[in-house]
Amino acid sequence: TEAFMMSYVSSHTSIPVPKVRRMLSEDPDNPRCKTWWIVMDYIDGDVLESAWKSMTIWRRLCMIWTVRGYIRELQKTPIPSPDAPGPFDASGKAYLCRGTYFTEYGAGPFNSYAEMGAWFDRRRFDNLAFIHARTGIMYPCPKFDASHPLVLCHLDLHMRNLIVDGSGRLWIIDWANAGAFPTWLEYAHMVLWGRAARLEARPPKLWLWSARFVIGNYNKYTR
């Protein structure tokens, strides 16, 4: 789905995304082959993580403002099925969801928003039961919030997935996790990535602070 999502974003937004040229199968004669390569344009530049160090404070703020504009575009982009979460194709069919909050194996595909919410609530119950059995603590954790509509999300937004090219233009790469999700999940992924990284590899405080400005203030979902 990554190649389709990249093409979908390119055709529905002004966000700079590498152009997909071709899809190649590891085994063209096997219709069930799961290994594919995406041939796409190479973006000559530096990842934002590296470029950030030599930027002025004004330039850094401009980068944050630019990413905010990109996210706003994604959130306004129409999705084929408003009730089908996760990656999708031209028909609106949902596919396996990937990302930190979907375990290392992925989850789904989910036929409805409610089905994804139920999956998260089962995971929530299992984790709370495990914590209580080990520590005796009843850890406070709210149920999945499905009150927000599904919007198009990148779901892996961090400084190594943003490239500044030679002209200063900012590109977004690595759309493997992209799909239709609630906006707060985009925020939670961005913040979790910063918190989970090794201390020496954590993004600058200004970048982490900007999550509320770039995506929206969904801080209550990461407590």
PDB file of C-alpha atoms in Angstrom:
ATOM      1  CA  THR A   1       0.000   0.000   0.000  1.00  0.00           C
ATOM      2  CA  GLU A   2       2.950   2.377   0.451  1.00  0.00           C
ATOM      3  CA  ALA A   3       3.295   3.063  -3.273  1.00  0.00           C
ATOM      4  CA  PHE A   4      -0.432   3.730  -3.609  1.00  0.00           C
ATOM      5  CA  MET A   5      -0.483   6.033  -0.579  1.00  0.00           C
ATOM      6  CA  MET A   6       2.449   8.035  -1.968  1.00  0.00           C
ATOM      7  CA  SER A   7       0.713   8.445  -5.322  1.00  0.00           C
ATOM      8  CA  TYR A   8      -2.568   9.286  -3.591  1.00  0.00           C
ATOM      9  CA  VAL A   9      -0.960  12.027  -1.514  1.00  0.00           C
ATOM     10  CA  SER A  10       0.846  13.406  -4.571  1.00  0.00           C
ATOM     11  CA  SER A  11      -2.371  13.625  -6.580  1.00  0.00           C
ATOM     12  CA  HIS A  12      -4.502  15.144  -3.809  1.00  0.00           C
ATOM     13  CA  THR A  13      -2.098  17.547  -2.090  1.00  0.00           C
ATOM     14  CA  SER A  14       0.817  19.876  -2.800  1.00  0.00           C
ATOM     15  CA  ILE A  15       3.059  17.993  -0.337  1.00  0.00           C
ATOM     16  CA  PRO A  16       6.450  17.156  -1.918  1.00  0.00           C
ATOM     17  CA  VAL A  17       6.586  13.352  -2.081  1.00  0.00           C
ATOM     18  CA  PRO A  18       9.038  11.253  -4.173  1.00  0.00           C
ATOM     19  CA  LYS A  19       7.366  10.217  -7.417  1.00  0.00           C
ATOM     20  CA  VAL A  20       6.700   6.481  -7.703  1.00  0.00           C
ATOM     21  CA  ARG A  21       8.032   5.138 -10.996  1.00  0.00           C
ATOM     22  CA  ARG A  22       7.480   1.419 -10.776  1.00  0.00           C
ATOM     23  CA  MET A  23       6.637  -1.529  -8.525  1.00  0.00           C
ATOM     24  CA  LEU A  24       8.803  -4.641  -8.849  1.00  0.00           C
ATOM     25  CA  SER A  25       7.930  -8.053  -7.453  1.00  0.00           C
ATOM     26  CA  GLU A  26      10.585 -10.410  -6.127  1.00  0.00           C
ATOM     27  CA  ASP A  27       8.752 -13.236  -7.881  1.00  0.00           C
ATOM     28  CA  PRO A  28       6.638 -11.918 -10.797  1.00  0.00           C
ATOM     29  CA  ASP A  29       5.220 -15.388 -11.504  1.00  0.00           C
ATOM     30  CA  ASN A  30       3.831 -15.734  -7.993  1.00  0.00           C
ATOM     31  CA  PRO A  31       0.626 -13.698  -7.493  1.00  0.00           C
ATOM     32  CA  ARG A  32       0.947 -14.155  -3.721  1.00  0.00           C
ATOM     33  CA  CYS A  33       4.475 -12.783  -3.506  1.00  0.00           C
ATOM     34  CA  LYS A  34       4.763 -10.445  -0.516  1.00  0.00           C
ATOM     35  CA  THR A  35       8.153  -8.903  -1.308  1.00  0.00           C
ATOM     36  CA  TRP A  36       8.093  -5.820  -3.510  1.00  0.00           C
ATOM     37  CA  TRP A  37      10.379  -2.923  -4.322  1.00  0.00           C
ATOM     38  CA  ILE A  38       9.277   0.613  -5.013  1.00  0.00           C
ATOM     39  CA  VAL A  39      11.258   2.458  -7.675  1.00  0.00           C
ATOM     40  CA  MET A  40      10.957   6.166  -6.903  1.00  0.00           C
ATOM     41  CA  ASP A  41      12.730   9.462  -7.438  1.00  0.00           C
ATOM     42  CA  TYR A  42      15.823  10.116  -5.334  1.00  0.00           C
ATOM     43  CA  ILE A  43      15.620  13.316  -3.292  1.00  0.00           C
ATOM     44  CA  ASP A  44      19.060  14.893  -3.071  1.00  0.00           C
ATOM     45  CA  GLY A  45      19.302  16.624   0.290  1.00  0.00           C
ATOM     46  CA  ASP A  46      19.734  16.201   4.042  1.00  0.00           C
ATOM     47  CA  VAL A  47      17.311  14.720   6.524  1.00  0.00           C
ATOM     48  CA  LEU A  48      15.917  17.411   8.789  1.00  0.00           C
ATOM     49  CA  GLU A  49      17.681  15.842  11.757  1.00  0.00           C
ATOM     50  CA  SER A  50      21.056  16.734  10.198  1.00  0.00           C
ATOM     51  CA  ALA A  51      20.055  20.006   8.550  1.00  0.00           C
ATOM     52  CA  TRP A  52      18.486  21.286  11.775  1.00  0.00           C
ATOM     53  CA  LYS A  53      21.863  21.745  13.477  1.00  0.00           C
ATOM     54  CA  SER A  54      23.016  24.464  11.078  1.00  0.00           C
ATOM     55  CA  MET A  55      19.674  26.278  10.814  1.00  0.00           C
ATOM     56  CA  THR A  56      18.880  29.618  12.398  1.00  0.00           C
ATOM     57  CA  ILE A  57      15.981  29.751  14.839  1.00  0.00           C
ATOM     58  CA  TRP A  58      13.914  31.512  12.170  1.00  0.00           C
ATOM     59  CA  ARG A  59      14.635  28.760   9.640  1.00  0.00           C
ATOM     60  CA  ARG A  60      13.695  26.113  12.170  1.00  0.00           C
ATOM     61  CA  LEU A  61      10.390  27.831  12.834  1.00  0.00           C
ATOM     62  CA  CYS A  62       9.785  27.971   9.083  1.00  0.00           C
ATOM     63  CA  MET A  63      10.335  24.205   8.875  1.00  0.00           C
ATOM     64  CA  ILE A  64       7.819  23.636  11.658  1.00  0.00           C
ATOM     65  CA  TRP A  65       5.317  25.934   9.962  1.00  0.00           C
ATOM     66  CA  THR A  66       5.791  24.056   6.678  1.00  0.00           C
ATOM     67  CA  VAL A  67       5.164  20.667   8.300  1.00  0.00           C
ATOM     68  CA  ARG A  68       2.055  22.112   9.935  1.00  0.00           C
ATOM     69  CA  GLY A  69       0.773  23.098   6.507  1.00  0.00           C
ATOM     70  CA  TYR A  70       1.443  19.609   5.174  1.00  0.00           C
ATOM     71  CA  ILE A  71      -0.451  17.982   8.043  1.00  0.00           C
ATOM     72  CA  ARG A  72      -3.386  20.333   7.537  1.00  0.00           C
ATOM     73  CA  GLU A  73      -3.490  19.296   3.890  1.00  0.00           C
ATOM     74  CA  LEU A  74      -3.478  15.630   4.820  1.00  0.00           C
ATOM     75  CA  GLN A  75      -6.293  16.161   7.306  1.00  0.00           C
ATOM     76  CA  LYS A  76      -8.432  17.818   4.616  1.00  0.00           C
ATOM     77  CA  THR A  77      -7.727  15.192   1.962  1.00  0.00           C
ATOM     78  CA  PRO A  78     -10.785  13.056   1.153  1.00  0.00           C
ATOM     79  CA  ILE A  79     -10.559   9.353   1.953  1.00  0.00           C
ATOM     80  CA  PRO A  80     -12.471   6.681  -0.019  1.00  0.00           C
ATOM     81  CA  SER A  81     -14.321   5.288   2.991  1.00  0.00           C
ATOM     82  CA  PRO A  82     -14.879   7.487   6.090  1.00  0.00           C
ATOM     83  CA  ASP A  83     -15.460   4.394   8.278  1.00  0.00           C
ATOM     84  CA  ALA A  84     -12.577   2.172   7.107  1.00  0.00           C
ATOM     85  CA  PRO A  85      -9.378   2.798   9.098  1.00  0.00           C
ATOM     86  CA  GLY A  86      -5.841   2.053   7.991  1.00  0.00           C
ATOM     87  CA  PRO A  87      -4.100   1.977   4.598  1.00  0.00           C
ATOM     88  CA  PHE A  88      -6.418   1.723   1.598  1.00  0.00           C
ATOM     89  CA  ASP A  89      -6.456   1.315  -2.174  1.00  0.00           C
ATOM     90  CA  ALA A  90      -8.432   3.023  -4.939  1.00  0.00           C
ATOM     91  CA  SER A  91     -11.556   1.013  -4.108  1.00  0.00           C
ATOM     92  CA  GLY A  92     -11.399   1.977  -0.441  1.00  0.00           C
ATOM     93  CA  LYS A  93     -10.443  -1.544   0.683  1.00  0.00           C
ATOM     94  CA  ALA A  94      -8.650  -1.497   4.048  1.00  0.00           C
ATOM     95  CA  TYR A  95      -5.285  -3.184   4.633  1.00  0.00           C
ATOM     96  CA  LEU A  96      -3.088  -4.203   7.559  1.00  0.00           C
ATOM     97  CA  CYS A  97      -2.303  -1.319   9.931  1.00  0.00           C
ATOM     98  CA  ARG A  98       1.335  -0.794  10.851  1.00  0.00           C
ATOM     99  CA  GLY A  99       3.105   1.440  13.338  1.00  0.00           C
ATOM    100  CA  THR A 100       4.239   1.509  16.944  1.00  0.00           C
ATOM    101  CA  TYR A 101       0.739   1.219  18.387  1.00  0.00           C
ATOM    102  CA  PHE A 102      -0.203  -1.760  16.217  1.00  0.00           C
ATOM    103  CA  THR A 103       2.508  -4.113  17.567  1.00  0.00           C
ATOM    104  CA  GLU A 104       5.476  -5.296  15.524  1.00  0.00           C
ATOM    105  CA  TYR A 105       3.212  -7.614  13.526  1.00  0.00           C
ATOM    106  CA  GLY A 106       0.608  -5.060  12.524  1.00  0.00           C
ATOM    107  CA  ALA A 107      -3.142  -5.309  13.135  1.00  0.00           C
ATOM    108  CA  GLY A 108      -6.305  -5.671  11.092  1.00  0.00           C
ATOM    109  CA  PRO A 109      -7.376  -5.128   8.424  1.00  0.00           C
ATOM    110  CA  PHE A 110     -10.318  -3.492  10.170  1.00  0.00           C
ATOM    111  CA  ASN A 111     -13.699  -3.387   8.461  1.00  0.00           C
ATOM    112  CA  SER A 112     -14.847  -0.409  10.492  1.00  0.00           C
ATOM    113  CA  TYR A 113     -13.663   2.314  12.856  1.00  0.00           C
ATOM    114  CA  ALA A 114     -15.522   0.579  15.687  1.00  0.00           C
ATOM    115  CA  GLU A 115     -13.661  -2.656  14.978  1.00  0.00           C
ATOM    116  CA  MET A 116     -10.314  -0.893  15.344  1.00  0.00           C
ATOM    117  CA  GLY A 117     -11.488   0.708  18.581  1.00  0.00           C
ATOM    118  CA  ALA A 118     -12.516  -2.699  19.924  1.00  0.00           C
ATOM    119  CA  TRP A 119      -9.060  -4.099  19.049  1.00  0.00           C
ATOM    120  CA  PHE A 120      -7.354  -1.319  20.996  1.00  0.00           C
ATOM    121  CA  ASP A 121      -9.672  -1.809  23.966  1.00  0.00           C
ATOM    122  CA  ARG A 122      -8.849  -5.528  24.082  1.00  0.00           C
ATOM    123  CA  ARG A 123      -5.145  -4.677  24.042  1.00  0.00           C
ATOM    124  CA  ARG A 124      -5.789  -2.116  26.773  1.00  0.00           C
ATOM    125  CA  PHE A 125      -7.541  -4.691  28.976  1.00  0.00           C
ATOM    126  CA  ASP A 126      -4.790  -7.278  28.460  1.00  0.00           C
ATOM    127  CA  ASN A 127      -2.079  -4.778  29.364  1.00  0.00           C
ATOM    128  CA  LEU A 128      -3.901  -3.454  32.429  1.00  0.00           C
ATOM    129  CA  ALA A 129      -4.498  -7.025  33.632  1.00  0.00           C
ATOM    130  CA  PHE A 130      -0.810  -7.860  33.117  1.00  0.00           C
ATOM    131  CA  ILE A 131       0.342  -4.753  35.032  1.00  0.00           C
ATOM    132  CA  HIS A 132      -2.087  -5.461  37.874  1.00  0.00           C
ATOM    133  CA  ALA A 133      -1.011  -9.110  38.130  1.00  0.00           C
ATOM    134  CA  ARG A 134       2.657  -8.106  38.305  1.00  0.00           C
ATOM    135  CA  THR A 135       2.437  -5.004  40.507  1.00  0.00           C
ATOM    136  CA  GLY A 136      -1.014  -4.860  42.059  1.00  0.00           C
ATOM    137  CA  ILE A 137      -1.452  -1.393  40.552  1.00  0.00           C
ATOM    138  CA  MET A 138      -4.628  -0.404  38.712  1.00  0.00           C
ATOM    139  CA  TYR A 139      -3.052   1.777  36.042  1.00  0.00           C
ATOM    140  CA  PRO A 140      -5.340   4.562  34.727  1.00  0.00           C
ATOM    141  CA  CYS A 141      -5.803   4.203  30.997  1.00  0.00           C
ATOM    142  CA  PRO A 142      -8.862   5.505  29.091  1.00  0.00           C
ATOM    143  CA  LYS A 143     -10.625   3.532  26.403  1.00  0.00           C
ATOM    144  CA  PHE A 144     -10.019   4.174  22.717  1.00  0.00           C
ATOM    145  CA  ASP A 145     -11.439   7.532  21.646  1.00  0.00           C
ATOM    146  CA  ALA A 146     -13.373   7.176  18.400  1.00  0.00           C
ATOM    147  CA  SER A 147     -15.027  10.593  18.652  1.00  0.00           C
ATOM    148  CA  HIS A 148     -12.579  12.096  16.137  1.00  0.00           C
ATOM    149  CA  PRO A 149     -13.195  11.432  12.428  1.00  0.00           C
ATOM    150  CA  LEU A 150     -10.712   9.428  10.403  1.00  0.00           C
ATOM    151  CA  VAL A 151      -8.289  11.579   8.412  1.00  0.00           C
ATOM    152  CA  LEU A 152      -5.290  10.867   6.232  1.00  0.00           C
ATOM    153  CA  CYS A 153      -2.191  10.449   8.436  1.00  0.00           C
ATOM    154  CA  HIS A 154       1.487   9.776   7.770  1.00  0.00           C
ATOM    155  CA  LEU A 155       1.860   7.977  11.105  1.00  0.00           C
ATOM    156  CA  ASP A 156       5.661   7.981  11.189  1.00  0.00           C
ATOM    157  CA  LEU A 157       6.432  11.674  11.342  1.00  0.00           C
ATOM    158  CA  HIS A 158       9.941  12.284  12.640  1.00  0.00           C
ATOM    159  CA  MET A 159      12.998  14.270  11.579  1.00  0.00           C
ATOM    160  CA  ARG A 160      14.600  11.444   9.602  1.00  0.00           C
ATOM    161  CA  ASN A 161      11.527  11.134   7.408  1.00  0.00           C
ATOM    162  CA  LEU A 162      11.756  14.776   6.347  1.00  0.00           C
ATOM    163  CA  ILE A 163      14.313  15.806   3.730  1.00  0.00           C
ATOM    164  CA  VAL A 164      15.490  19.340   2.967  1.00  0.00           C
ATOM    165  CA  ASP A 165      16.668  19.498  -0.648  1.00  0.00           C
ATOM    166  CA  GLY A 166      19.237  21.854  -2.153  1.00  0.00           C
ATOM    167  CA  SER A 167      16.672  24.591  -2.751  1.00  0.00           C
ATOM    168  CA  GLY A 168      15.388  24.423   0.831  1.00  0.00           C
ATOM    169  CA  ARG A 169      12.205  22.564  -0.073  1.00  0.00           C
ATOM    170  CA  LEU A 170      10.934  20.105   2.532  1.00  0.00           C
ATOM    171  CA  TRP A 171       9.925  16.589   1.442  1.00  0.00           C
ATOM    172  CA  ILE A 172       8.147  13.825   3.376  1.00  0.00           C
ATOM    173  CA  ILE A 173       9.322  10.250   2.785  1.00  0.00           C
ATOM    174  CA  ASP A 174       8.531   6.772   4.168  1.00  0.00           C
ATOM    175  CA  TRP A 175       4.760   6.441   3.791  1.00  0.00           C
ATOM    176  CA  ALA A 176       4.675   2.758   4.801  1.00  0.00           C
ATOM    177  CA  ASN A 177       2.359   3.389   7.783  1.00  0.00           C
ATOM    178  CA  ALA A 178       0.125   5.991   6.128  1.00  0.00           C
ATOM    179  CA  GLY A 179      -3.646   5.590   6.058  1.00  0.00           C
ATOM    180  CA  ALA A 180      -6.904   6.773   7.586  1.00  0.00           C
ATOM    181  CA  PHE A 181      -6.629   7.248  11.343  1.00  0.00           C
ATOM    182  CA  PRO A 182      -7.841   9.655  14.050  1.00  0.00           C
ATOM    183  CA  THR A 183      -5.722  12.814  14.207  1.00  0.00           C
ATOM    184  CA  TRP A 184      -4.666  12.196  17.794  1.00  0.00           C
ATOM    185  CA  LEU A 185      -2.933   8.968  16.742  1.00  0.00           C
ATOM    186  CA  GLU A 186      -0.641  10.994  14.458  1.00  0.00           C
ATOM    187  CA  TYR A 187       0.219  13.168  17.456  1.00  0.00           C
ATOM    188  CA  ALA A 188       0.791  10.184  19.744  1.00  0.00           C
ATOM    189  CA  HIS A 189       3.206   8.598  17.259  1.00  0.00           C
ATOM    190  CA  MET A 190       5.187  11.806  16.856  1.00  0.00           C
ATOM    191  CA  VAL A 191       5.542  12.292  20.606  1.00  0.00           C
ATOM    192  CA  LEU A 192       6.222   8.624  21.388  1.00  0.00           C
ATOM    193  CA  TRP A 193       9.043   8.520  18.842  1.00  0.00           C
ATOM    194  CA  GLY A 194      10.753  11.394  20.630  1.00  0.00           C
ATOM    195  CA  ARG A 195      10.341   9.859  24.058  1.00  0.00           C
ATOM    196  CA  ALA A 196      11.373   6.362  23.069  1.00  0.00           C
ATOM    197  CA  ALA A 197      14.536   7.305  21.212  1.00  0.00           C
ATOM    198  CA  ARG A 198      17.926   6.948  22.861  1.00  0.00           C
ATOM    199  CA  LEU A 199      18.855  10.030  24.866  1.00  0.00           C
ATOM    200  CA  GLU A 200      21.608  11.043  22.443  1.00  0.00           C
ATOM    201  CA  ALA A 201      19.260  10.557  19.474  1.00  0.00           C
ATOM    202  CA  ARG A 202      16.215  12.364  20.825  1.00  0.00           C
ATOM    203  CA  PRO A 203      14.929  15.212  18.653  1.00  0.00           C
ATOM    204  CA  PRO A 204      15.417  18.829  19.828  1.00  0.00           C
ATOM    205  CA  LYS A 205      13.004  20.144  22.436  1.00  0.00           C
ATOM    206  CA  LEU A 206      11.650  22.701  19.969  1.00  0.00           C
ATOM    207  CA  TRP A 207      10.672  19.904  17.588  1.00  0.00           C
ATOM    208  CA  LEU A 208       8.899  17.925  20.315  1.00  0.00           C
ATOM    209  CA  TRP A 209       7.165  21.063  21.541  1.00  0.00           C
ATOM    210  CA  SER A 210       5.959  21.748  18.018  1.00  0.00           C
ATOM    211  CA  ALA A 211       3.822  18.568  17.928  1.00  0.00           C
ATOM    212  CA  ARG A 212       0.901  20.455  19.469  1.00  0.00           C
ATOM    213  CA  PHE A 213       1.251  23.254  16.942  1.00  0.00           C
ATOM    214  CA  VAL A 214       1.842  20.976  13.942  1.00  0.00           C
ATOM    215  CA  ILE A 215      -0.908  18.411  14.579  1.00  0.00           C
ATOM    216  CA  GLY A 216      -3.073  19.739  17.389  1.00  0.00           C
ATOM    217  CA  ASN A 217      -3.056  19.630  21.159  1.00  0.00           C
ATOM    218  CA  TYR A 218      -3.742  15.982  21.928  1.00  0.00           C
ATOM    219  CA  ASN A 219      -1.385  15.776  24.898  1.00  0.00           C
ATOM    220  CA  LYS A 220      -3.932  13.892  27.016  1.00  0.00           C
ATOM    221  CA  TYR A 221      -3.517  10.854  24.740  1.00  0.00           C
ATOM    222  CA  THR A 222       0.166  10.446  25.588  1.00  0.00           C
ATOM    223  CA  ARG A 223       0.035  10.654  29.376  1.00  0.00           C
TER     224      ARG A 223
END
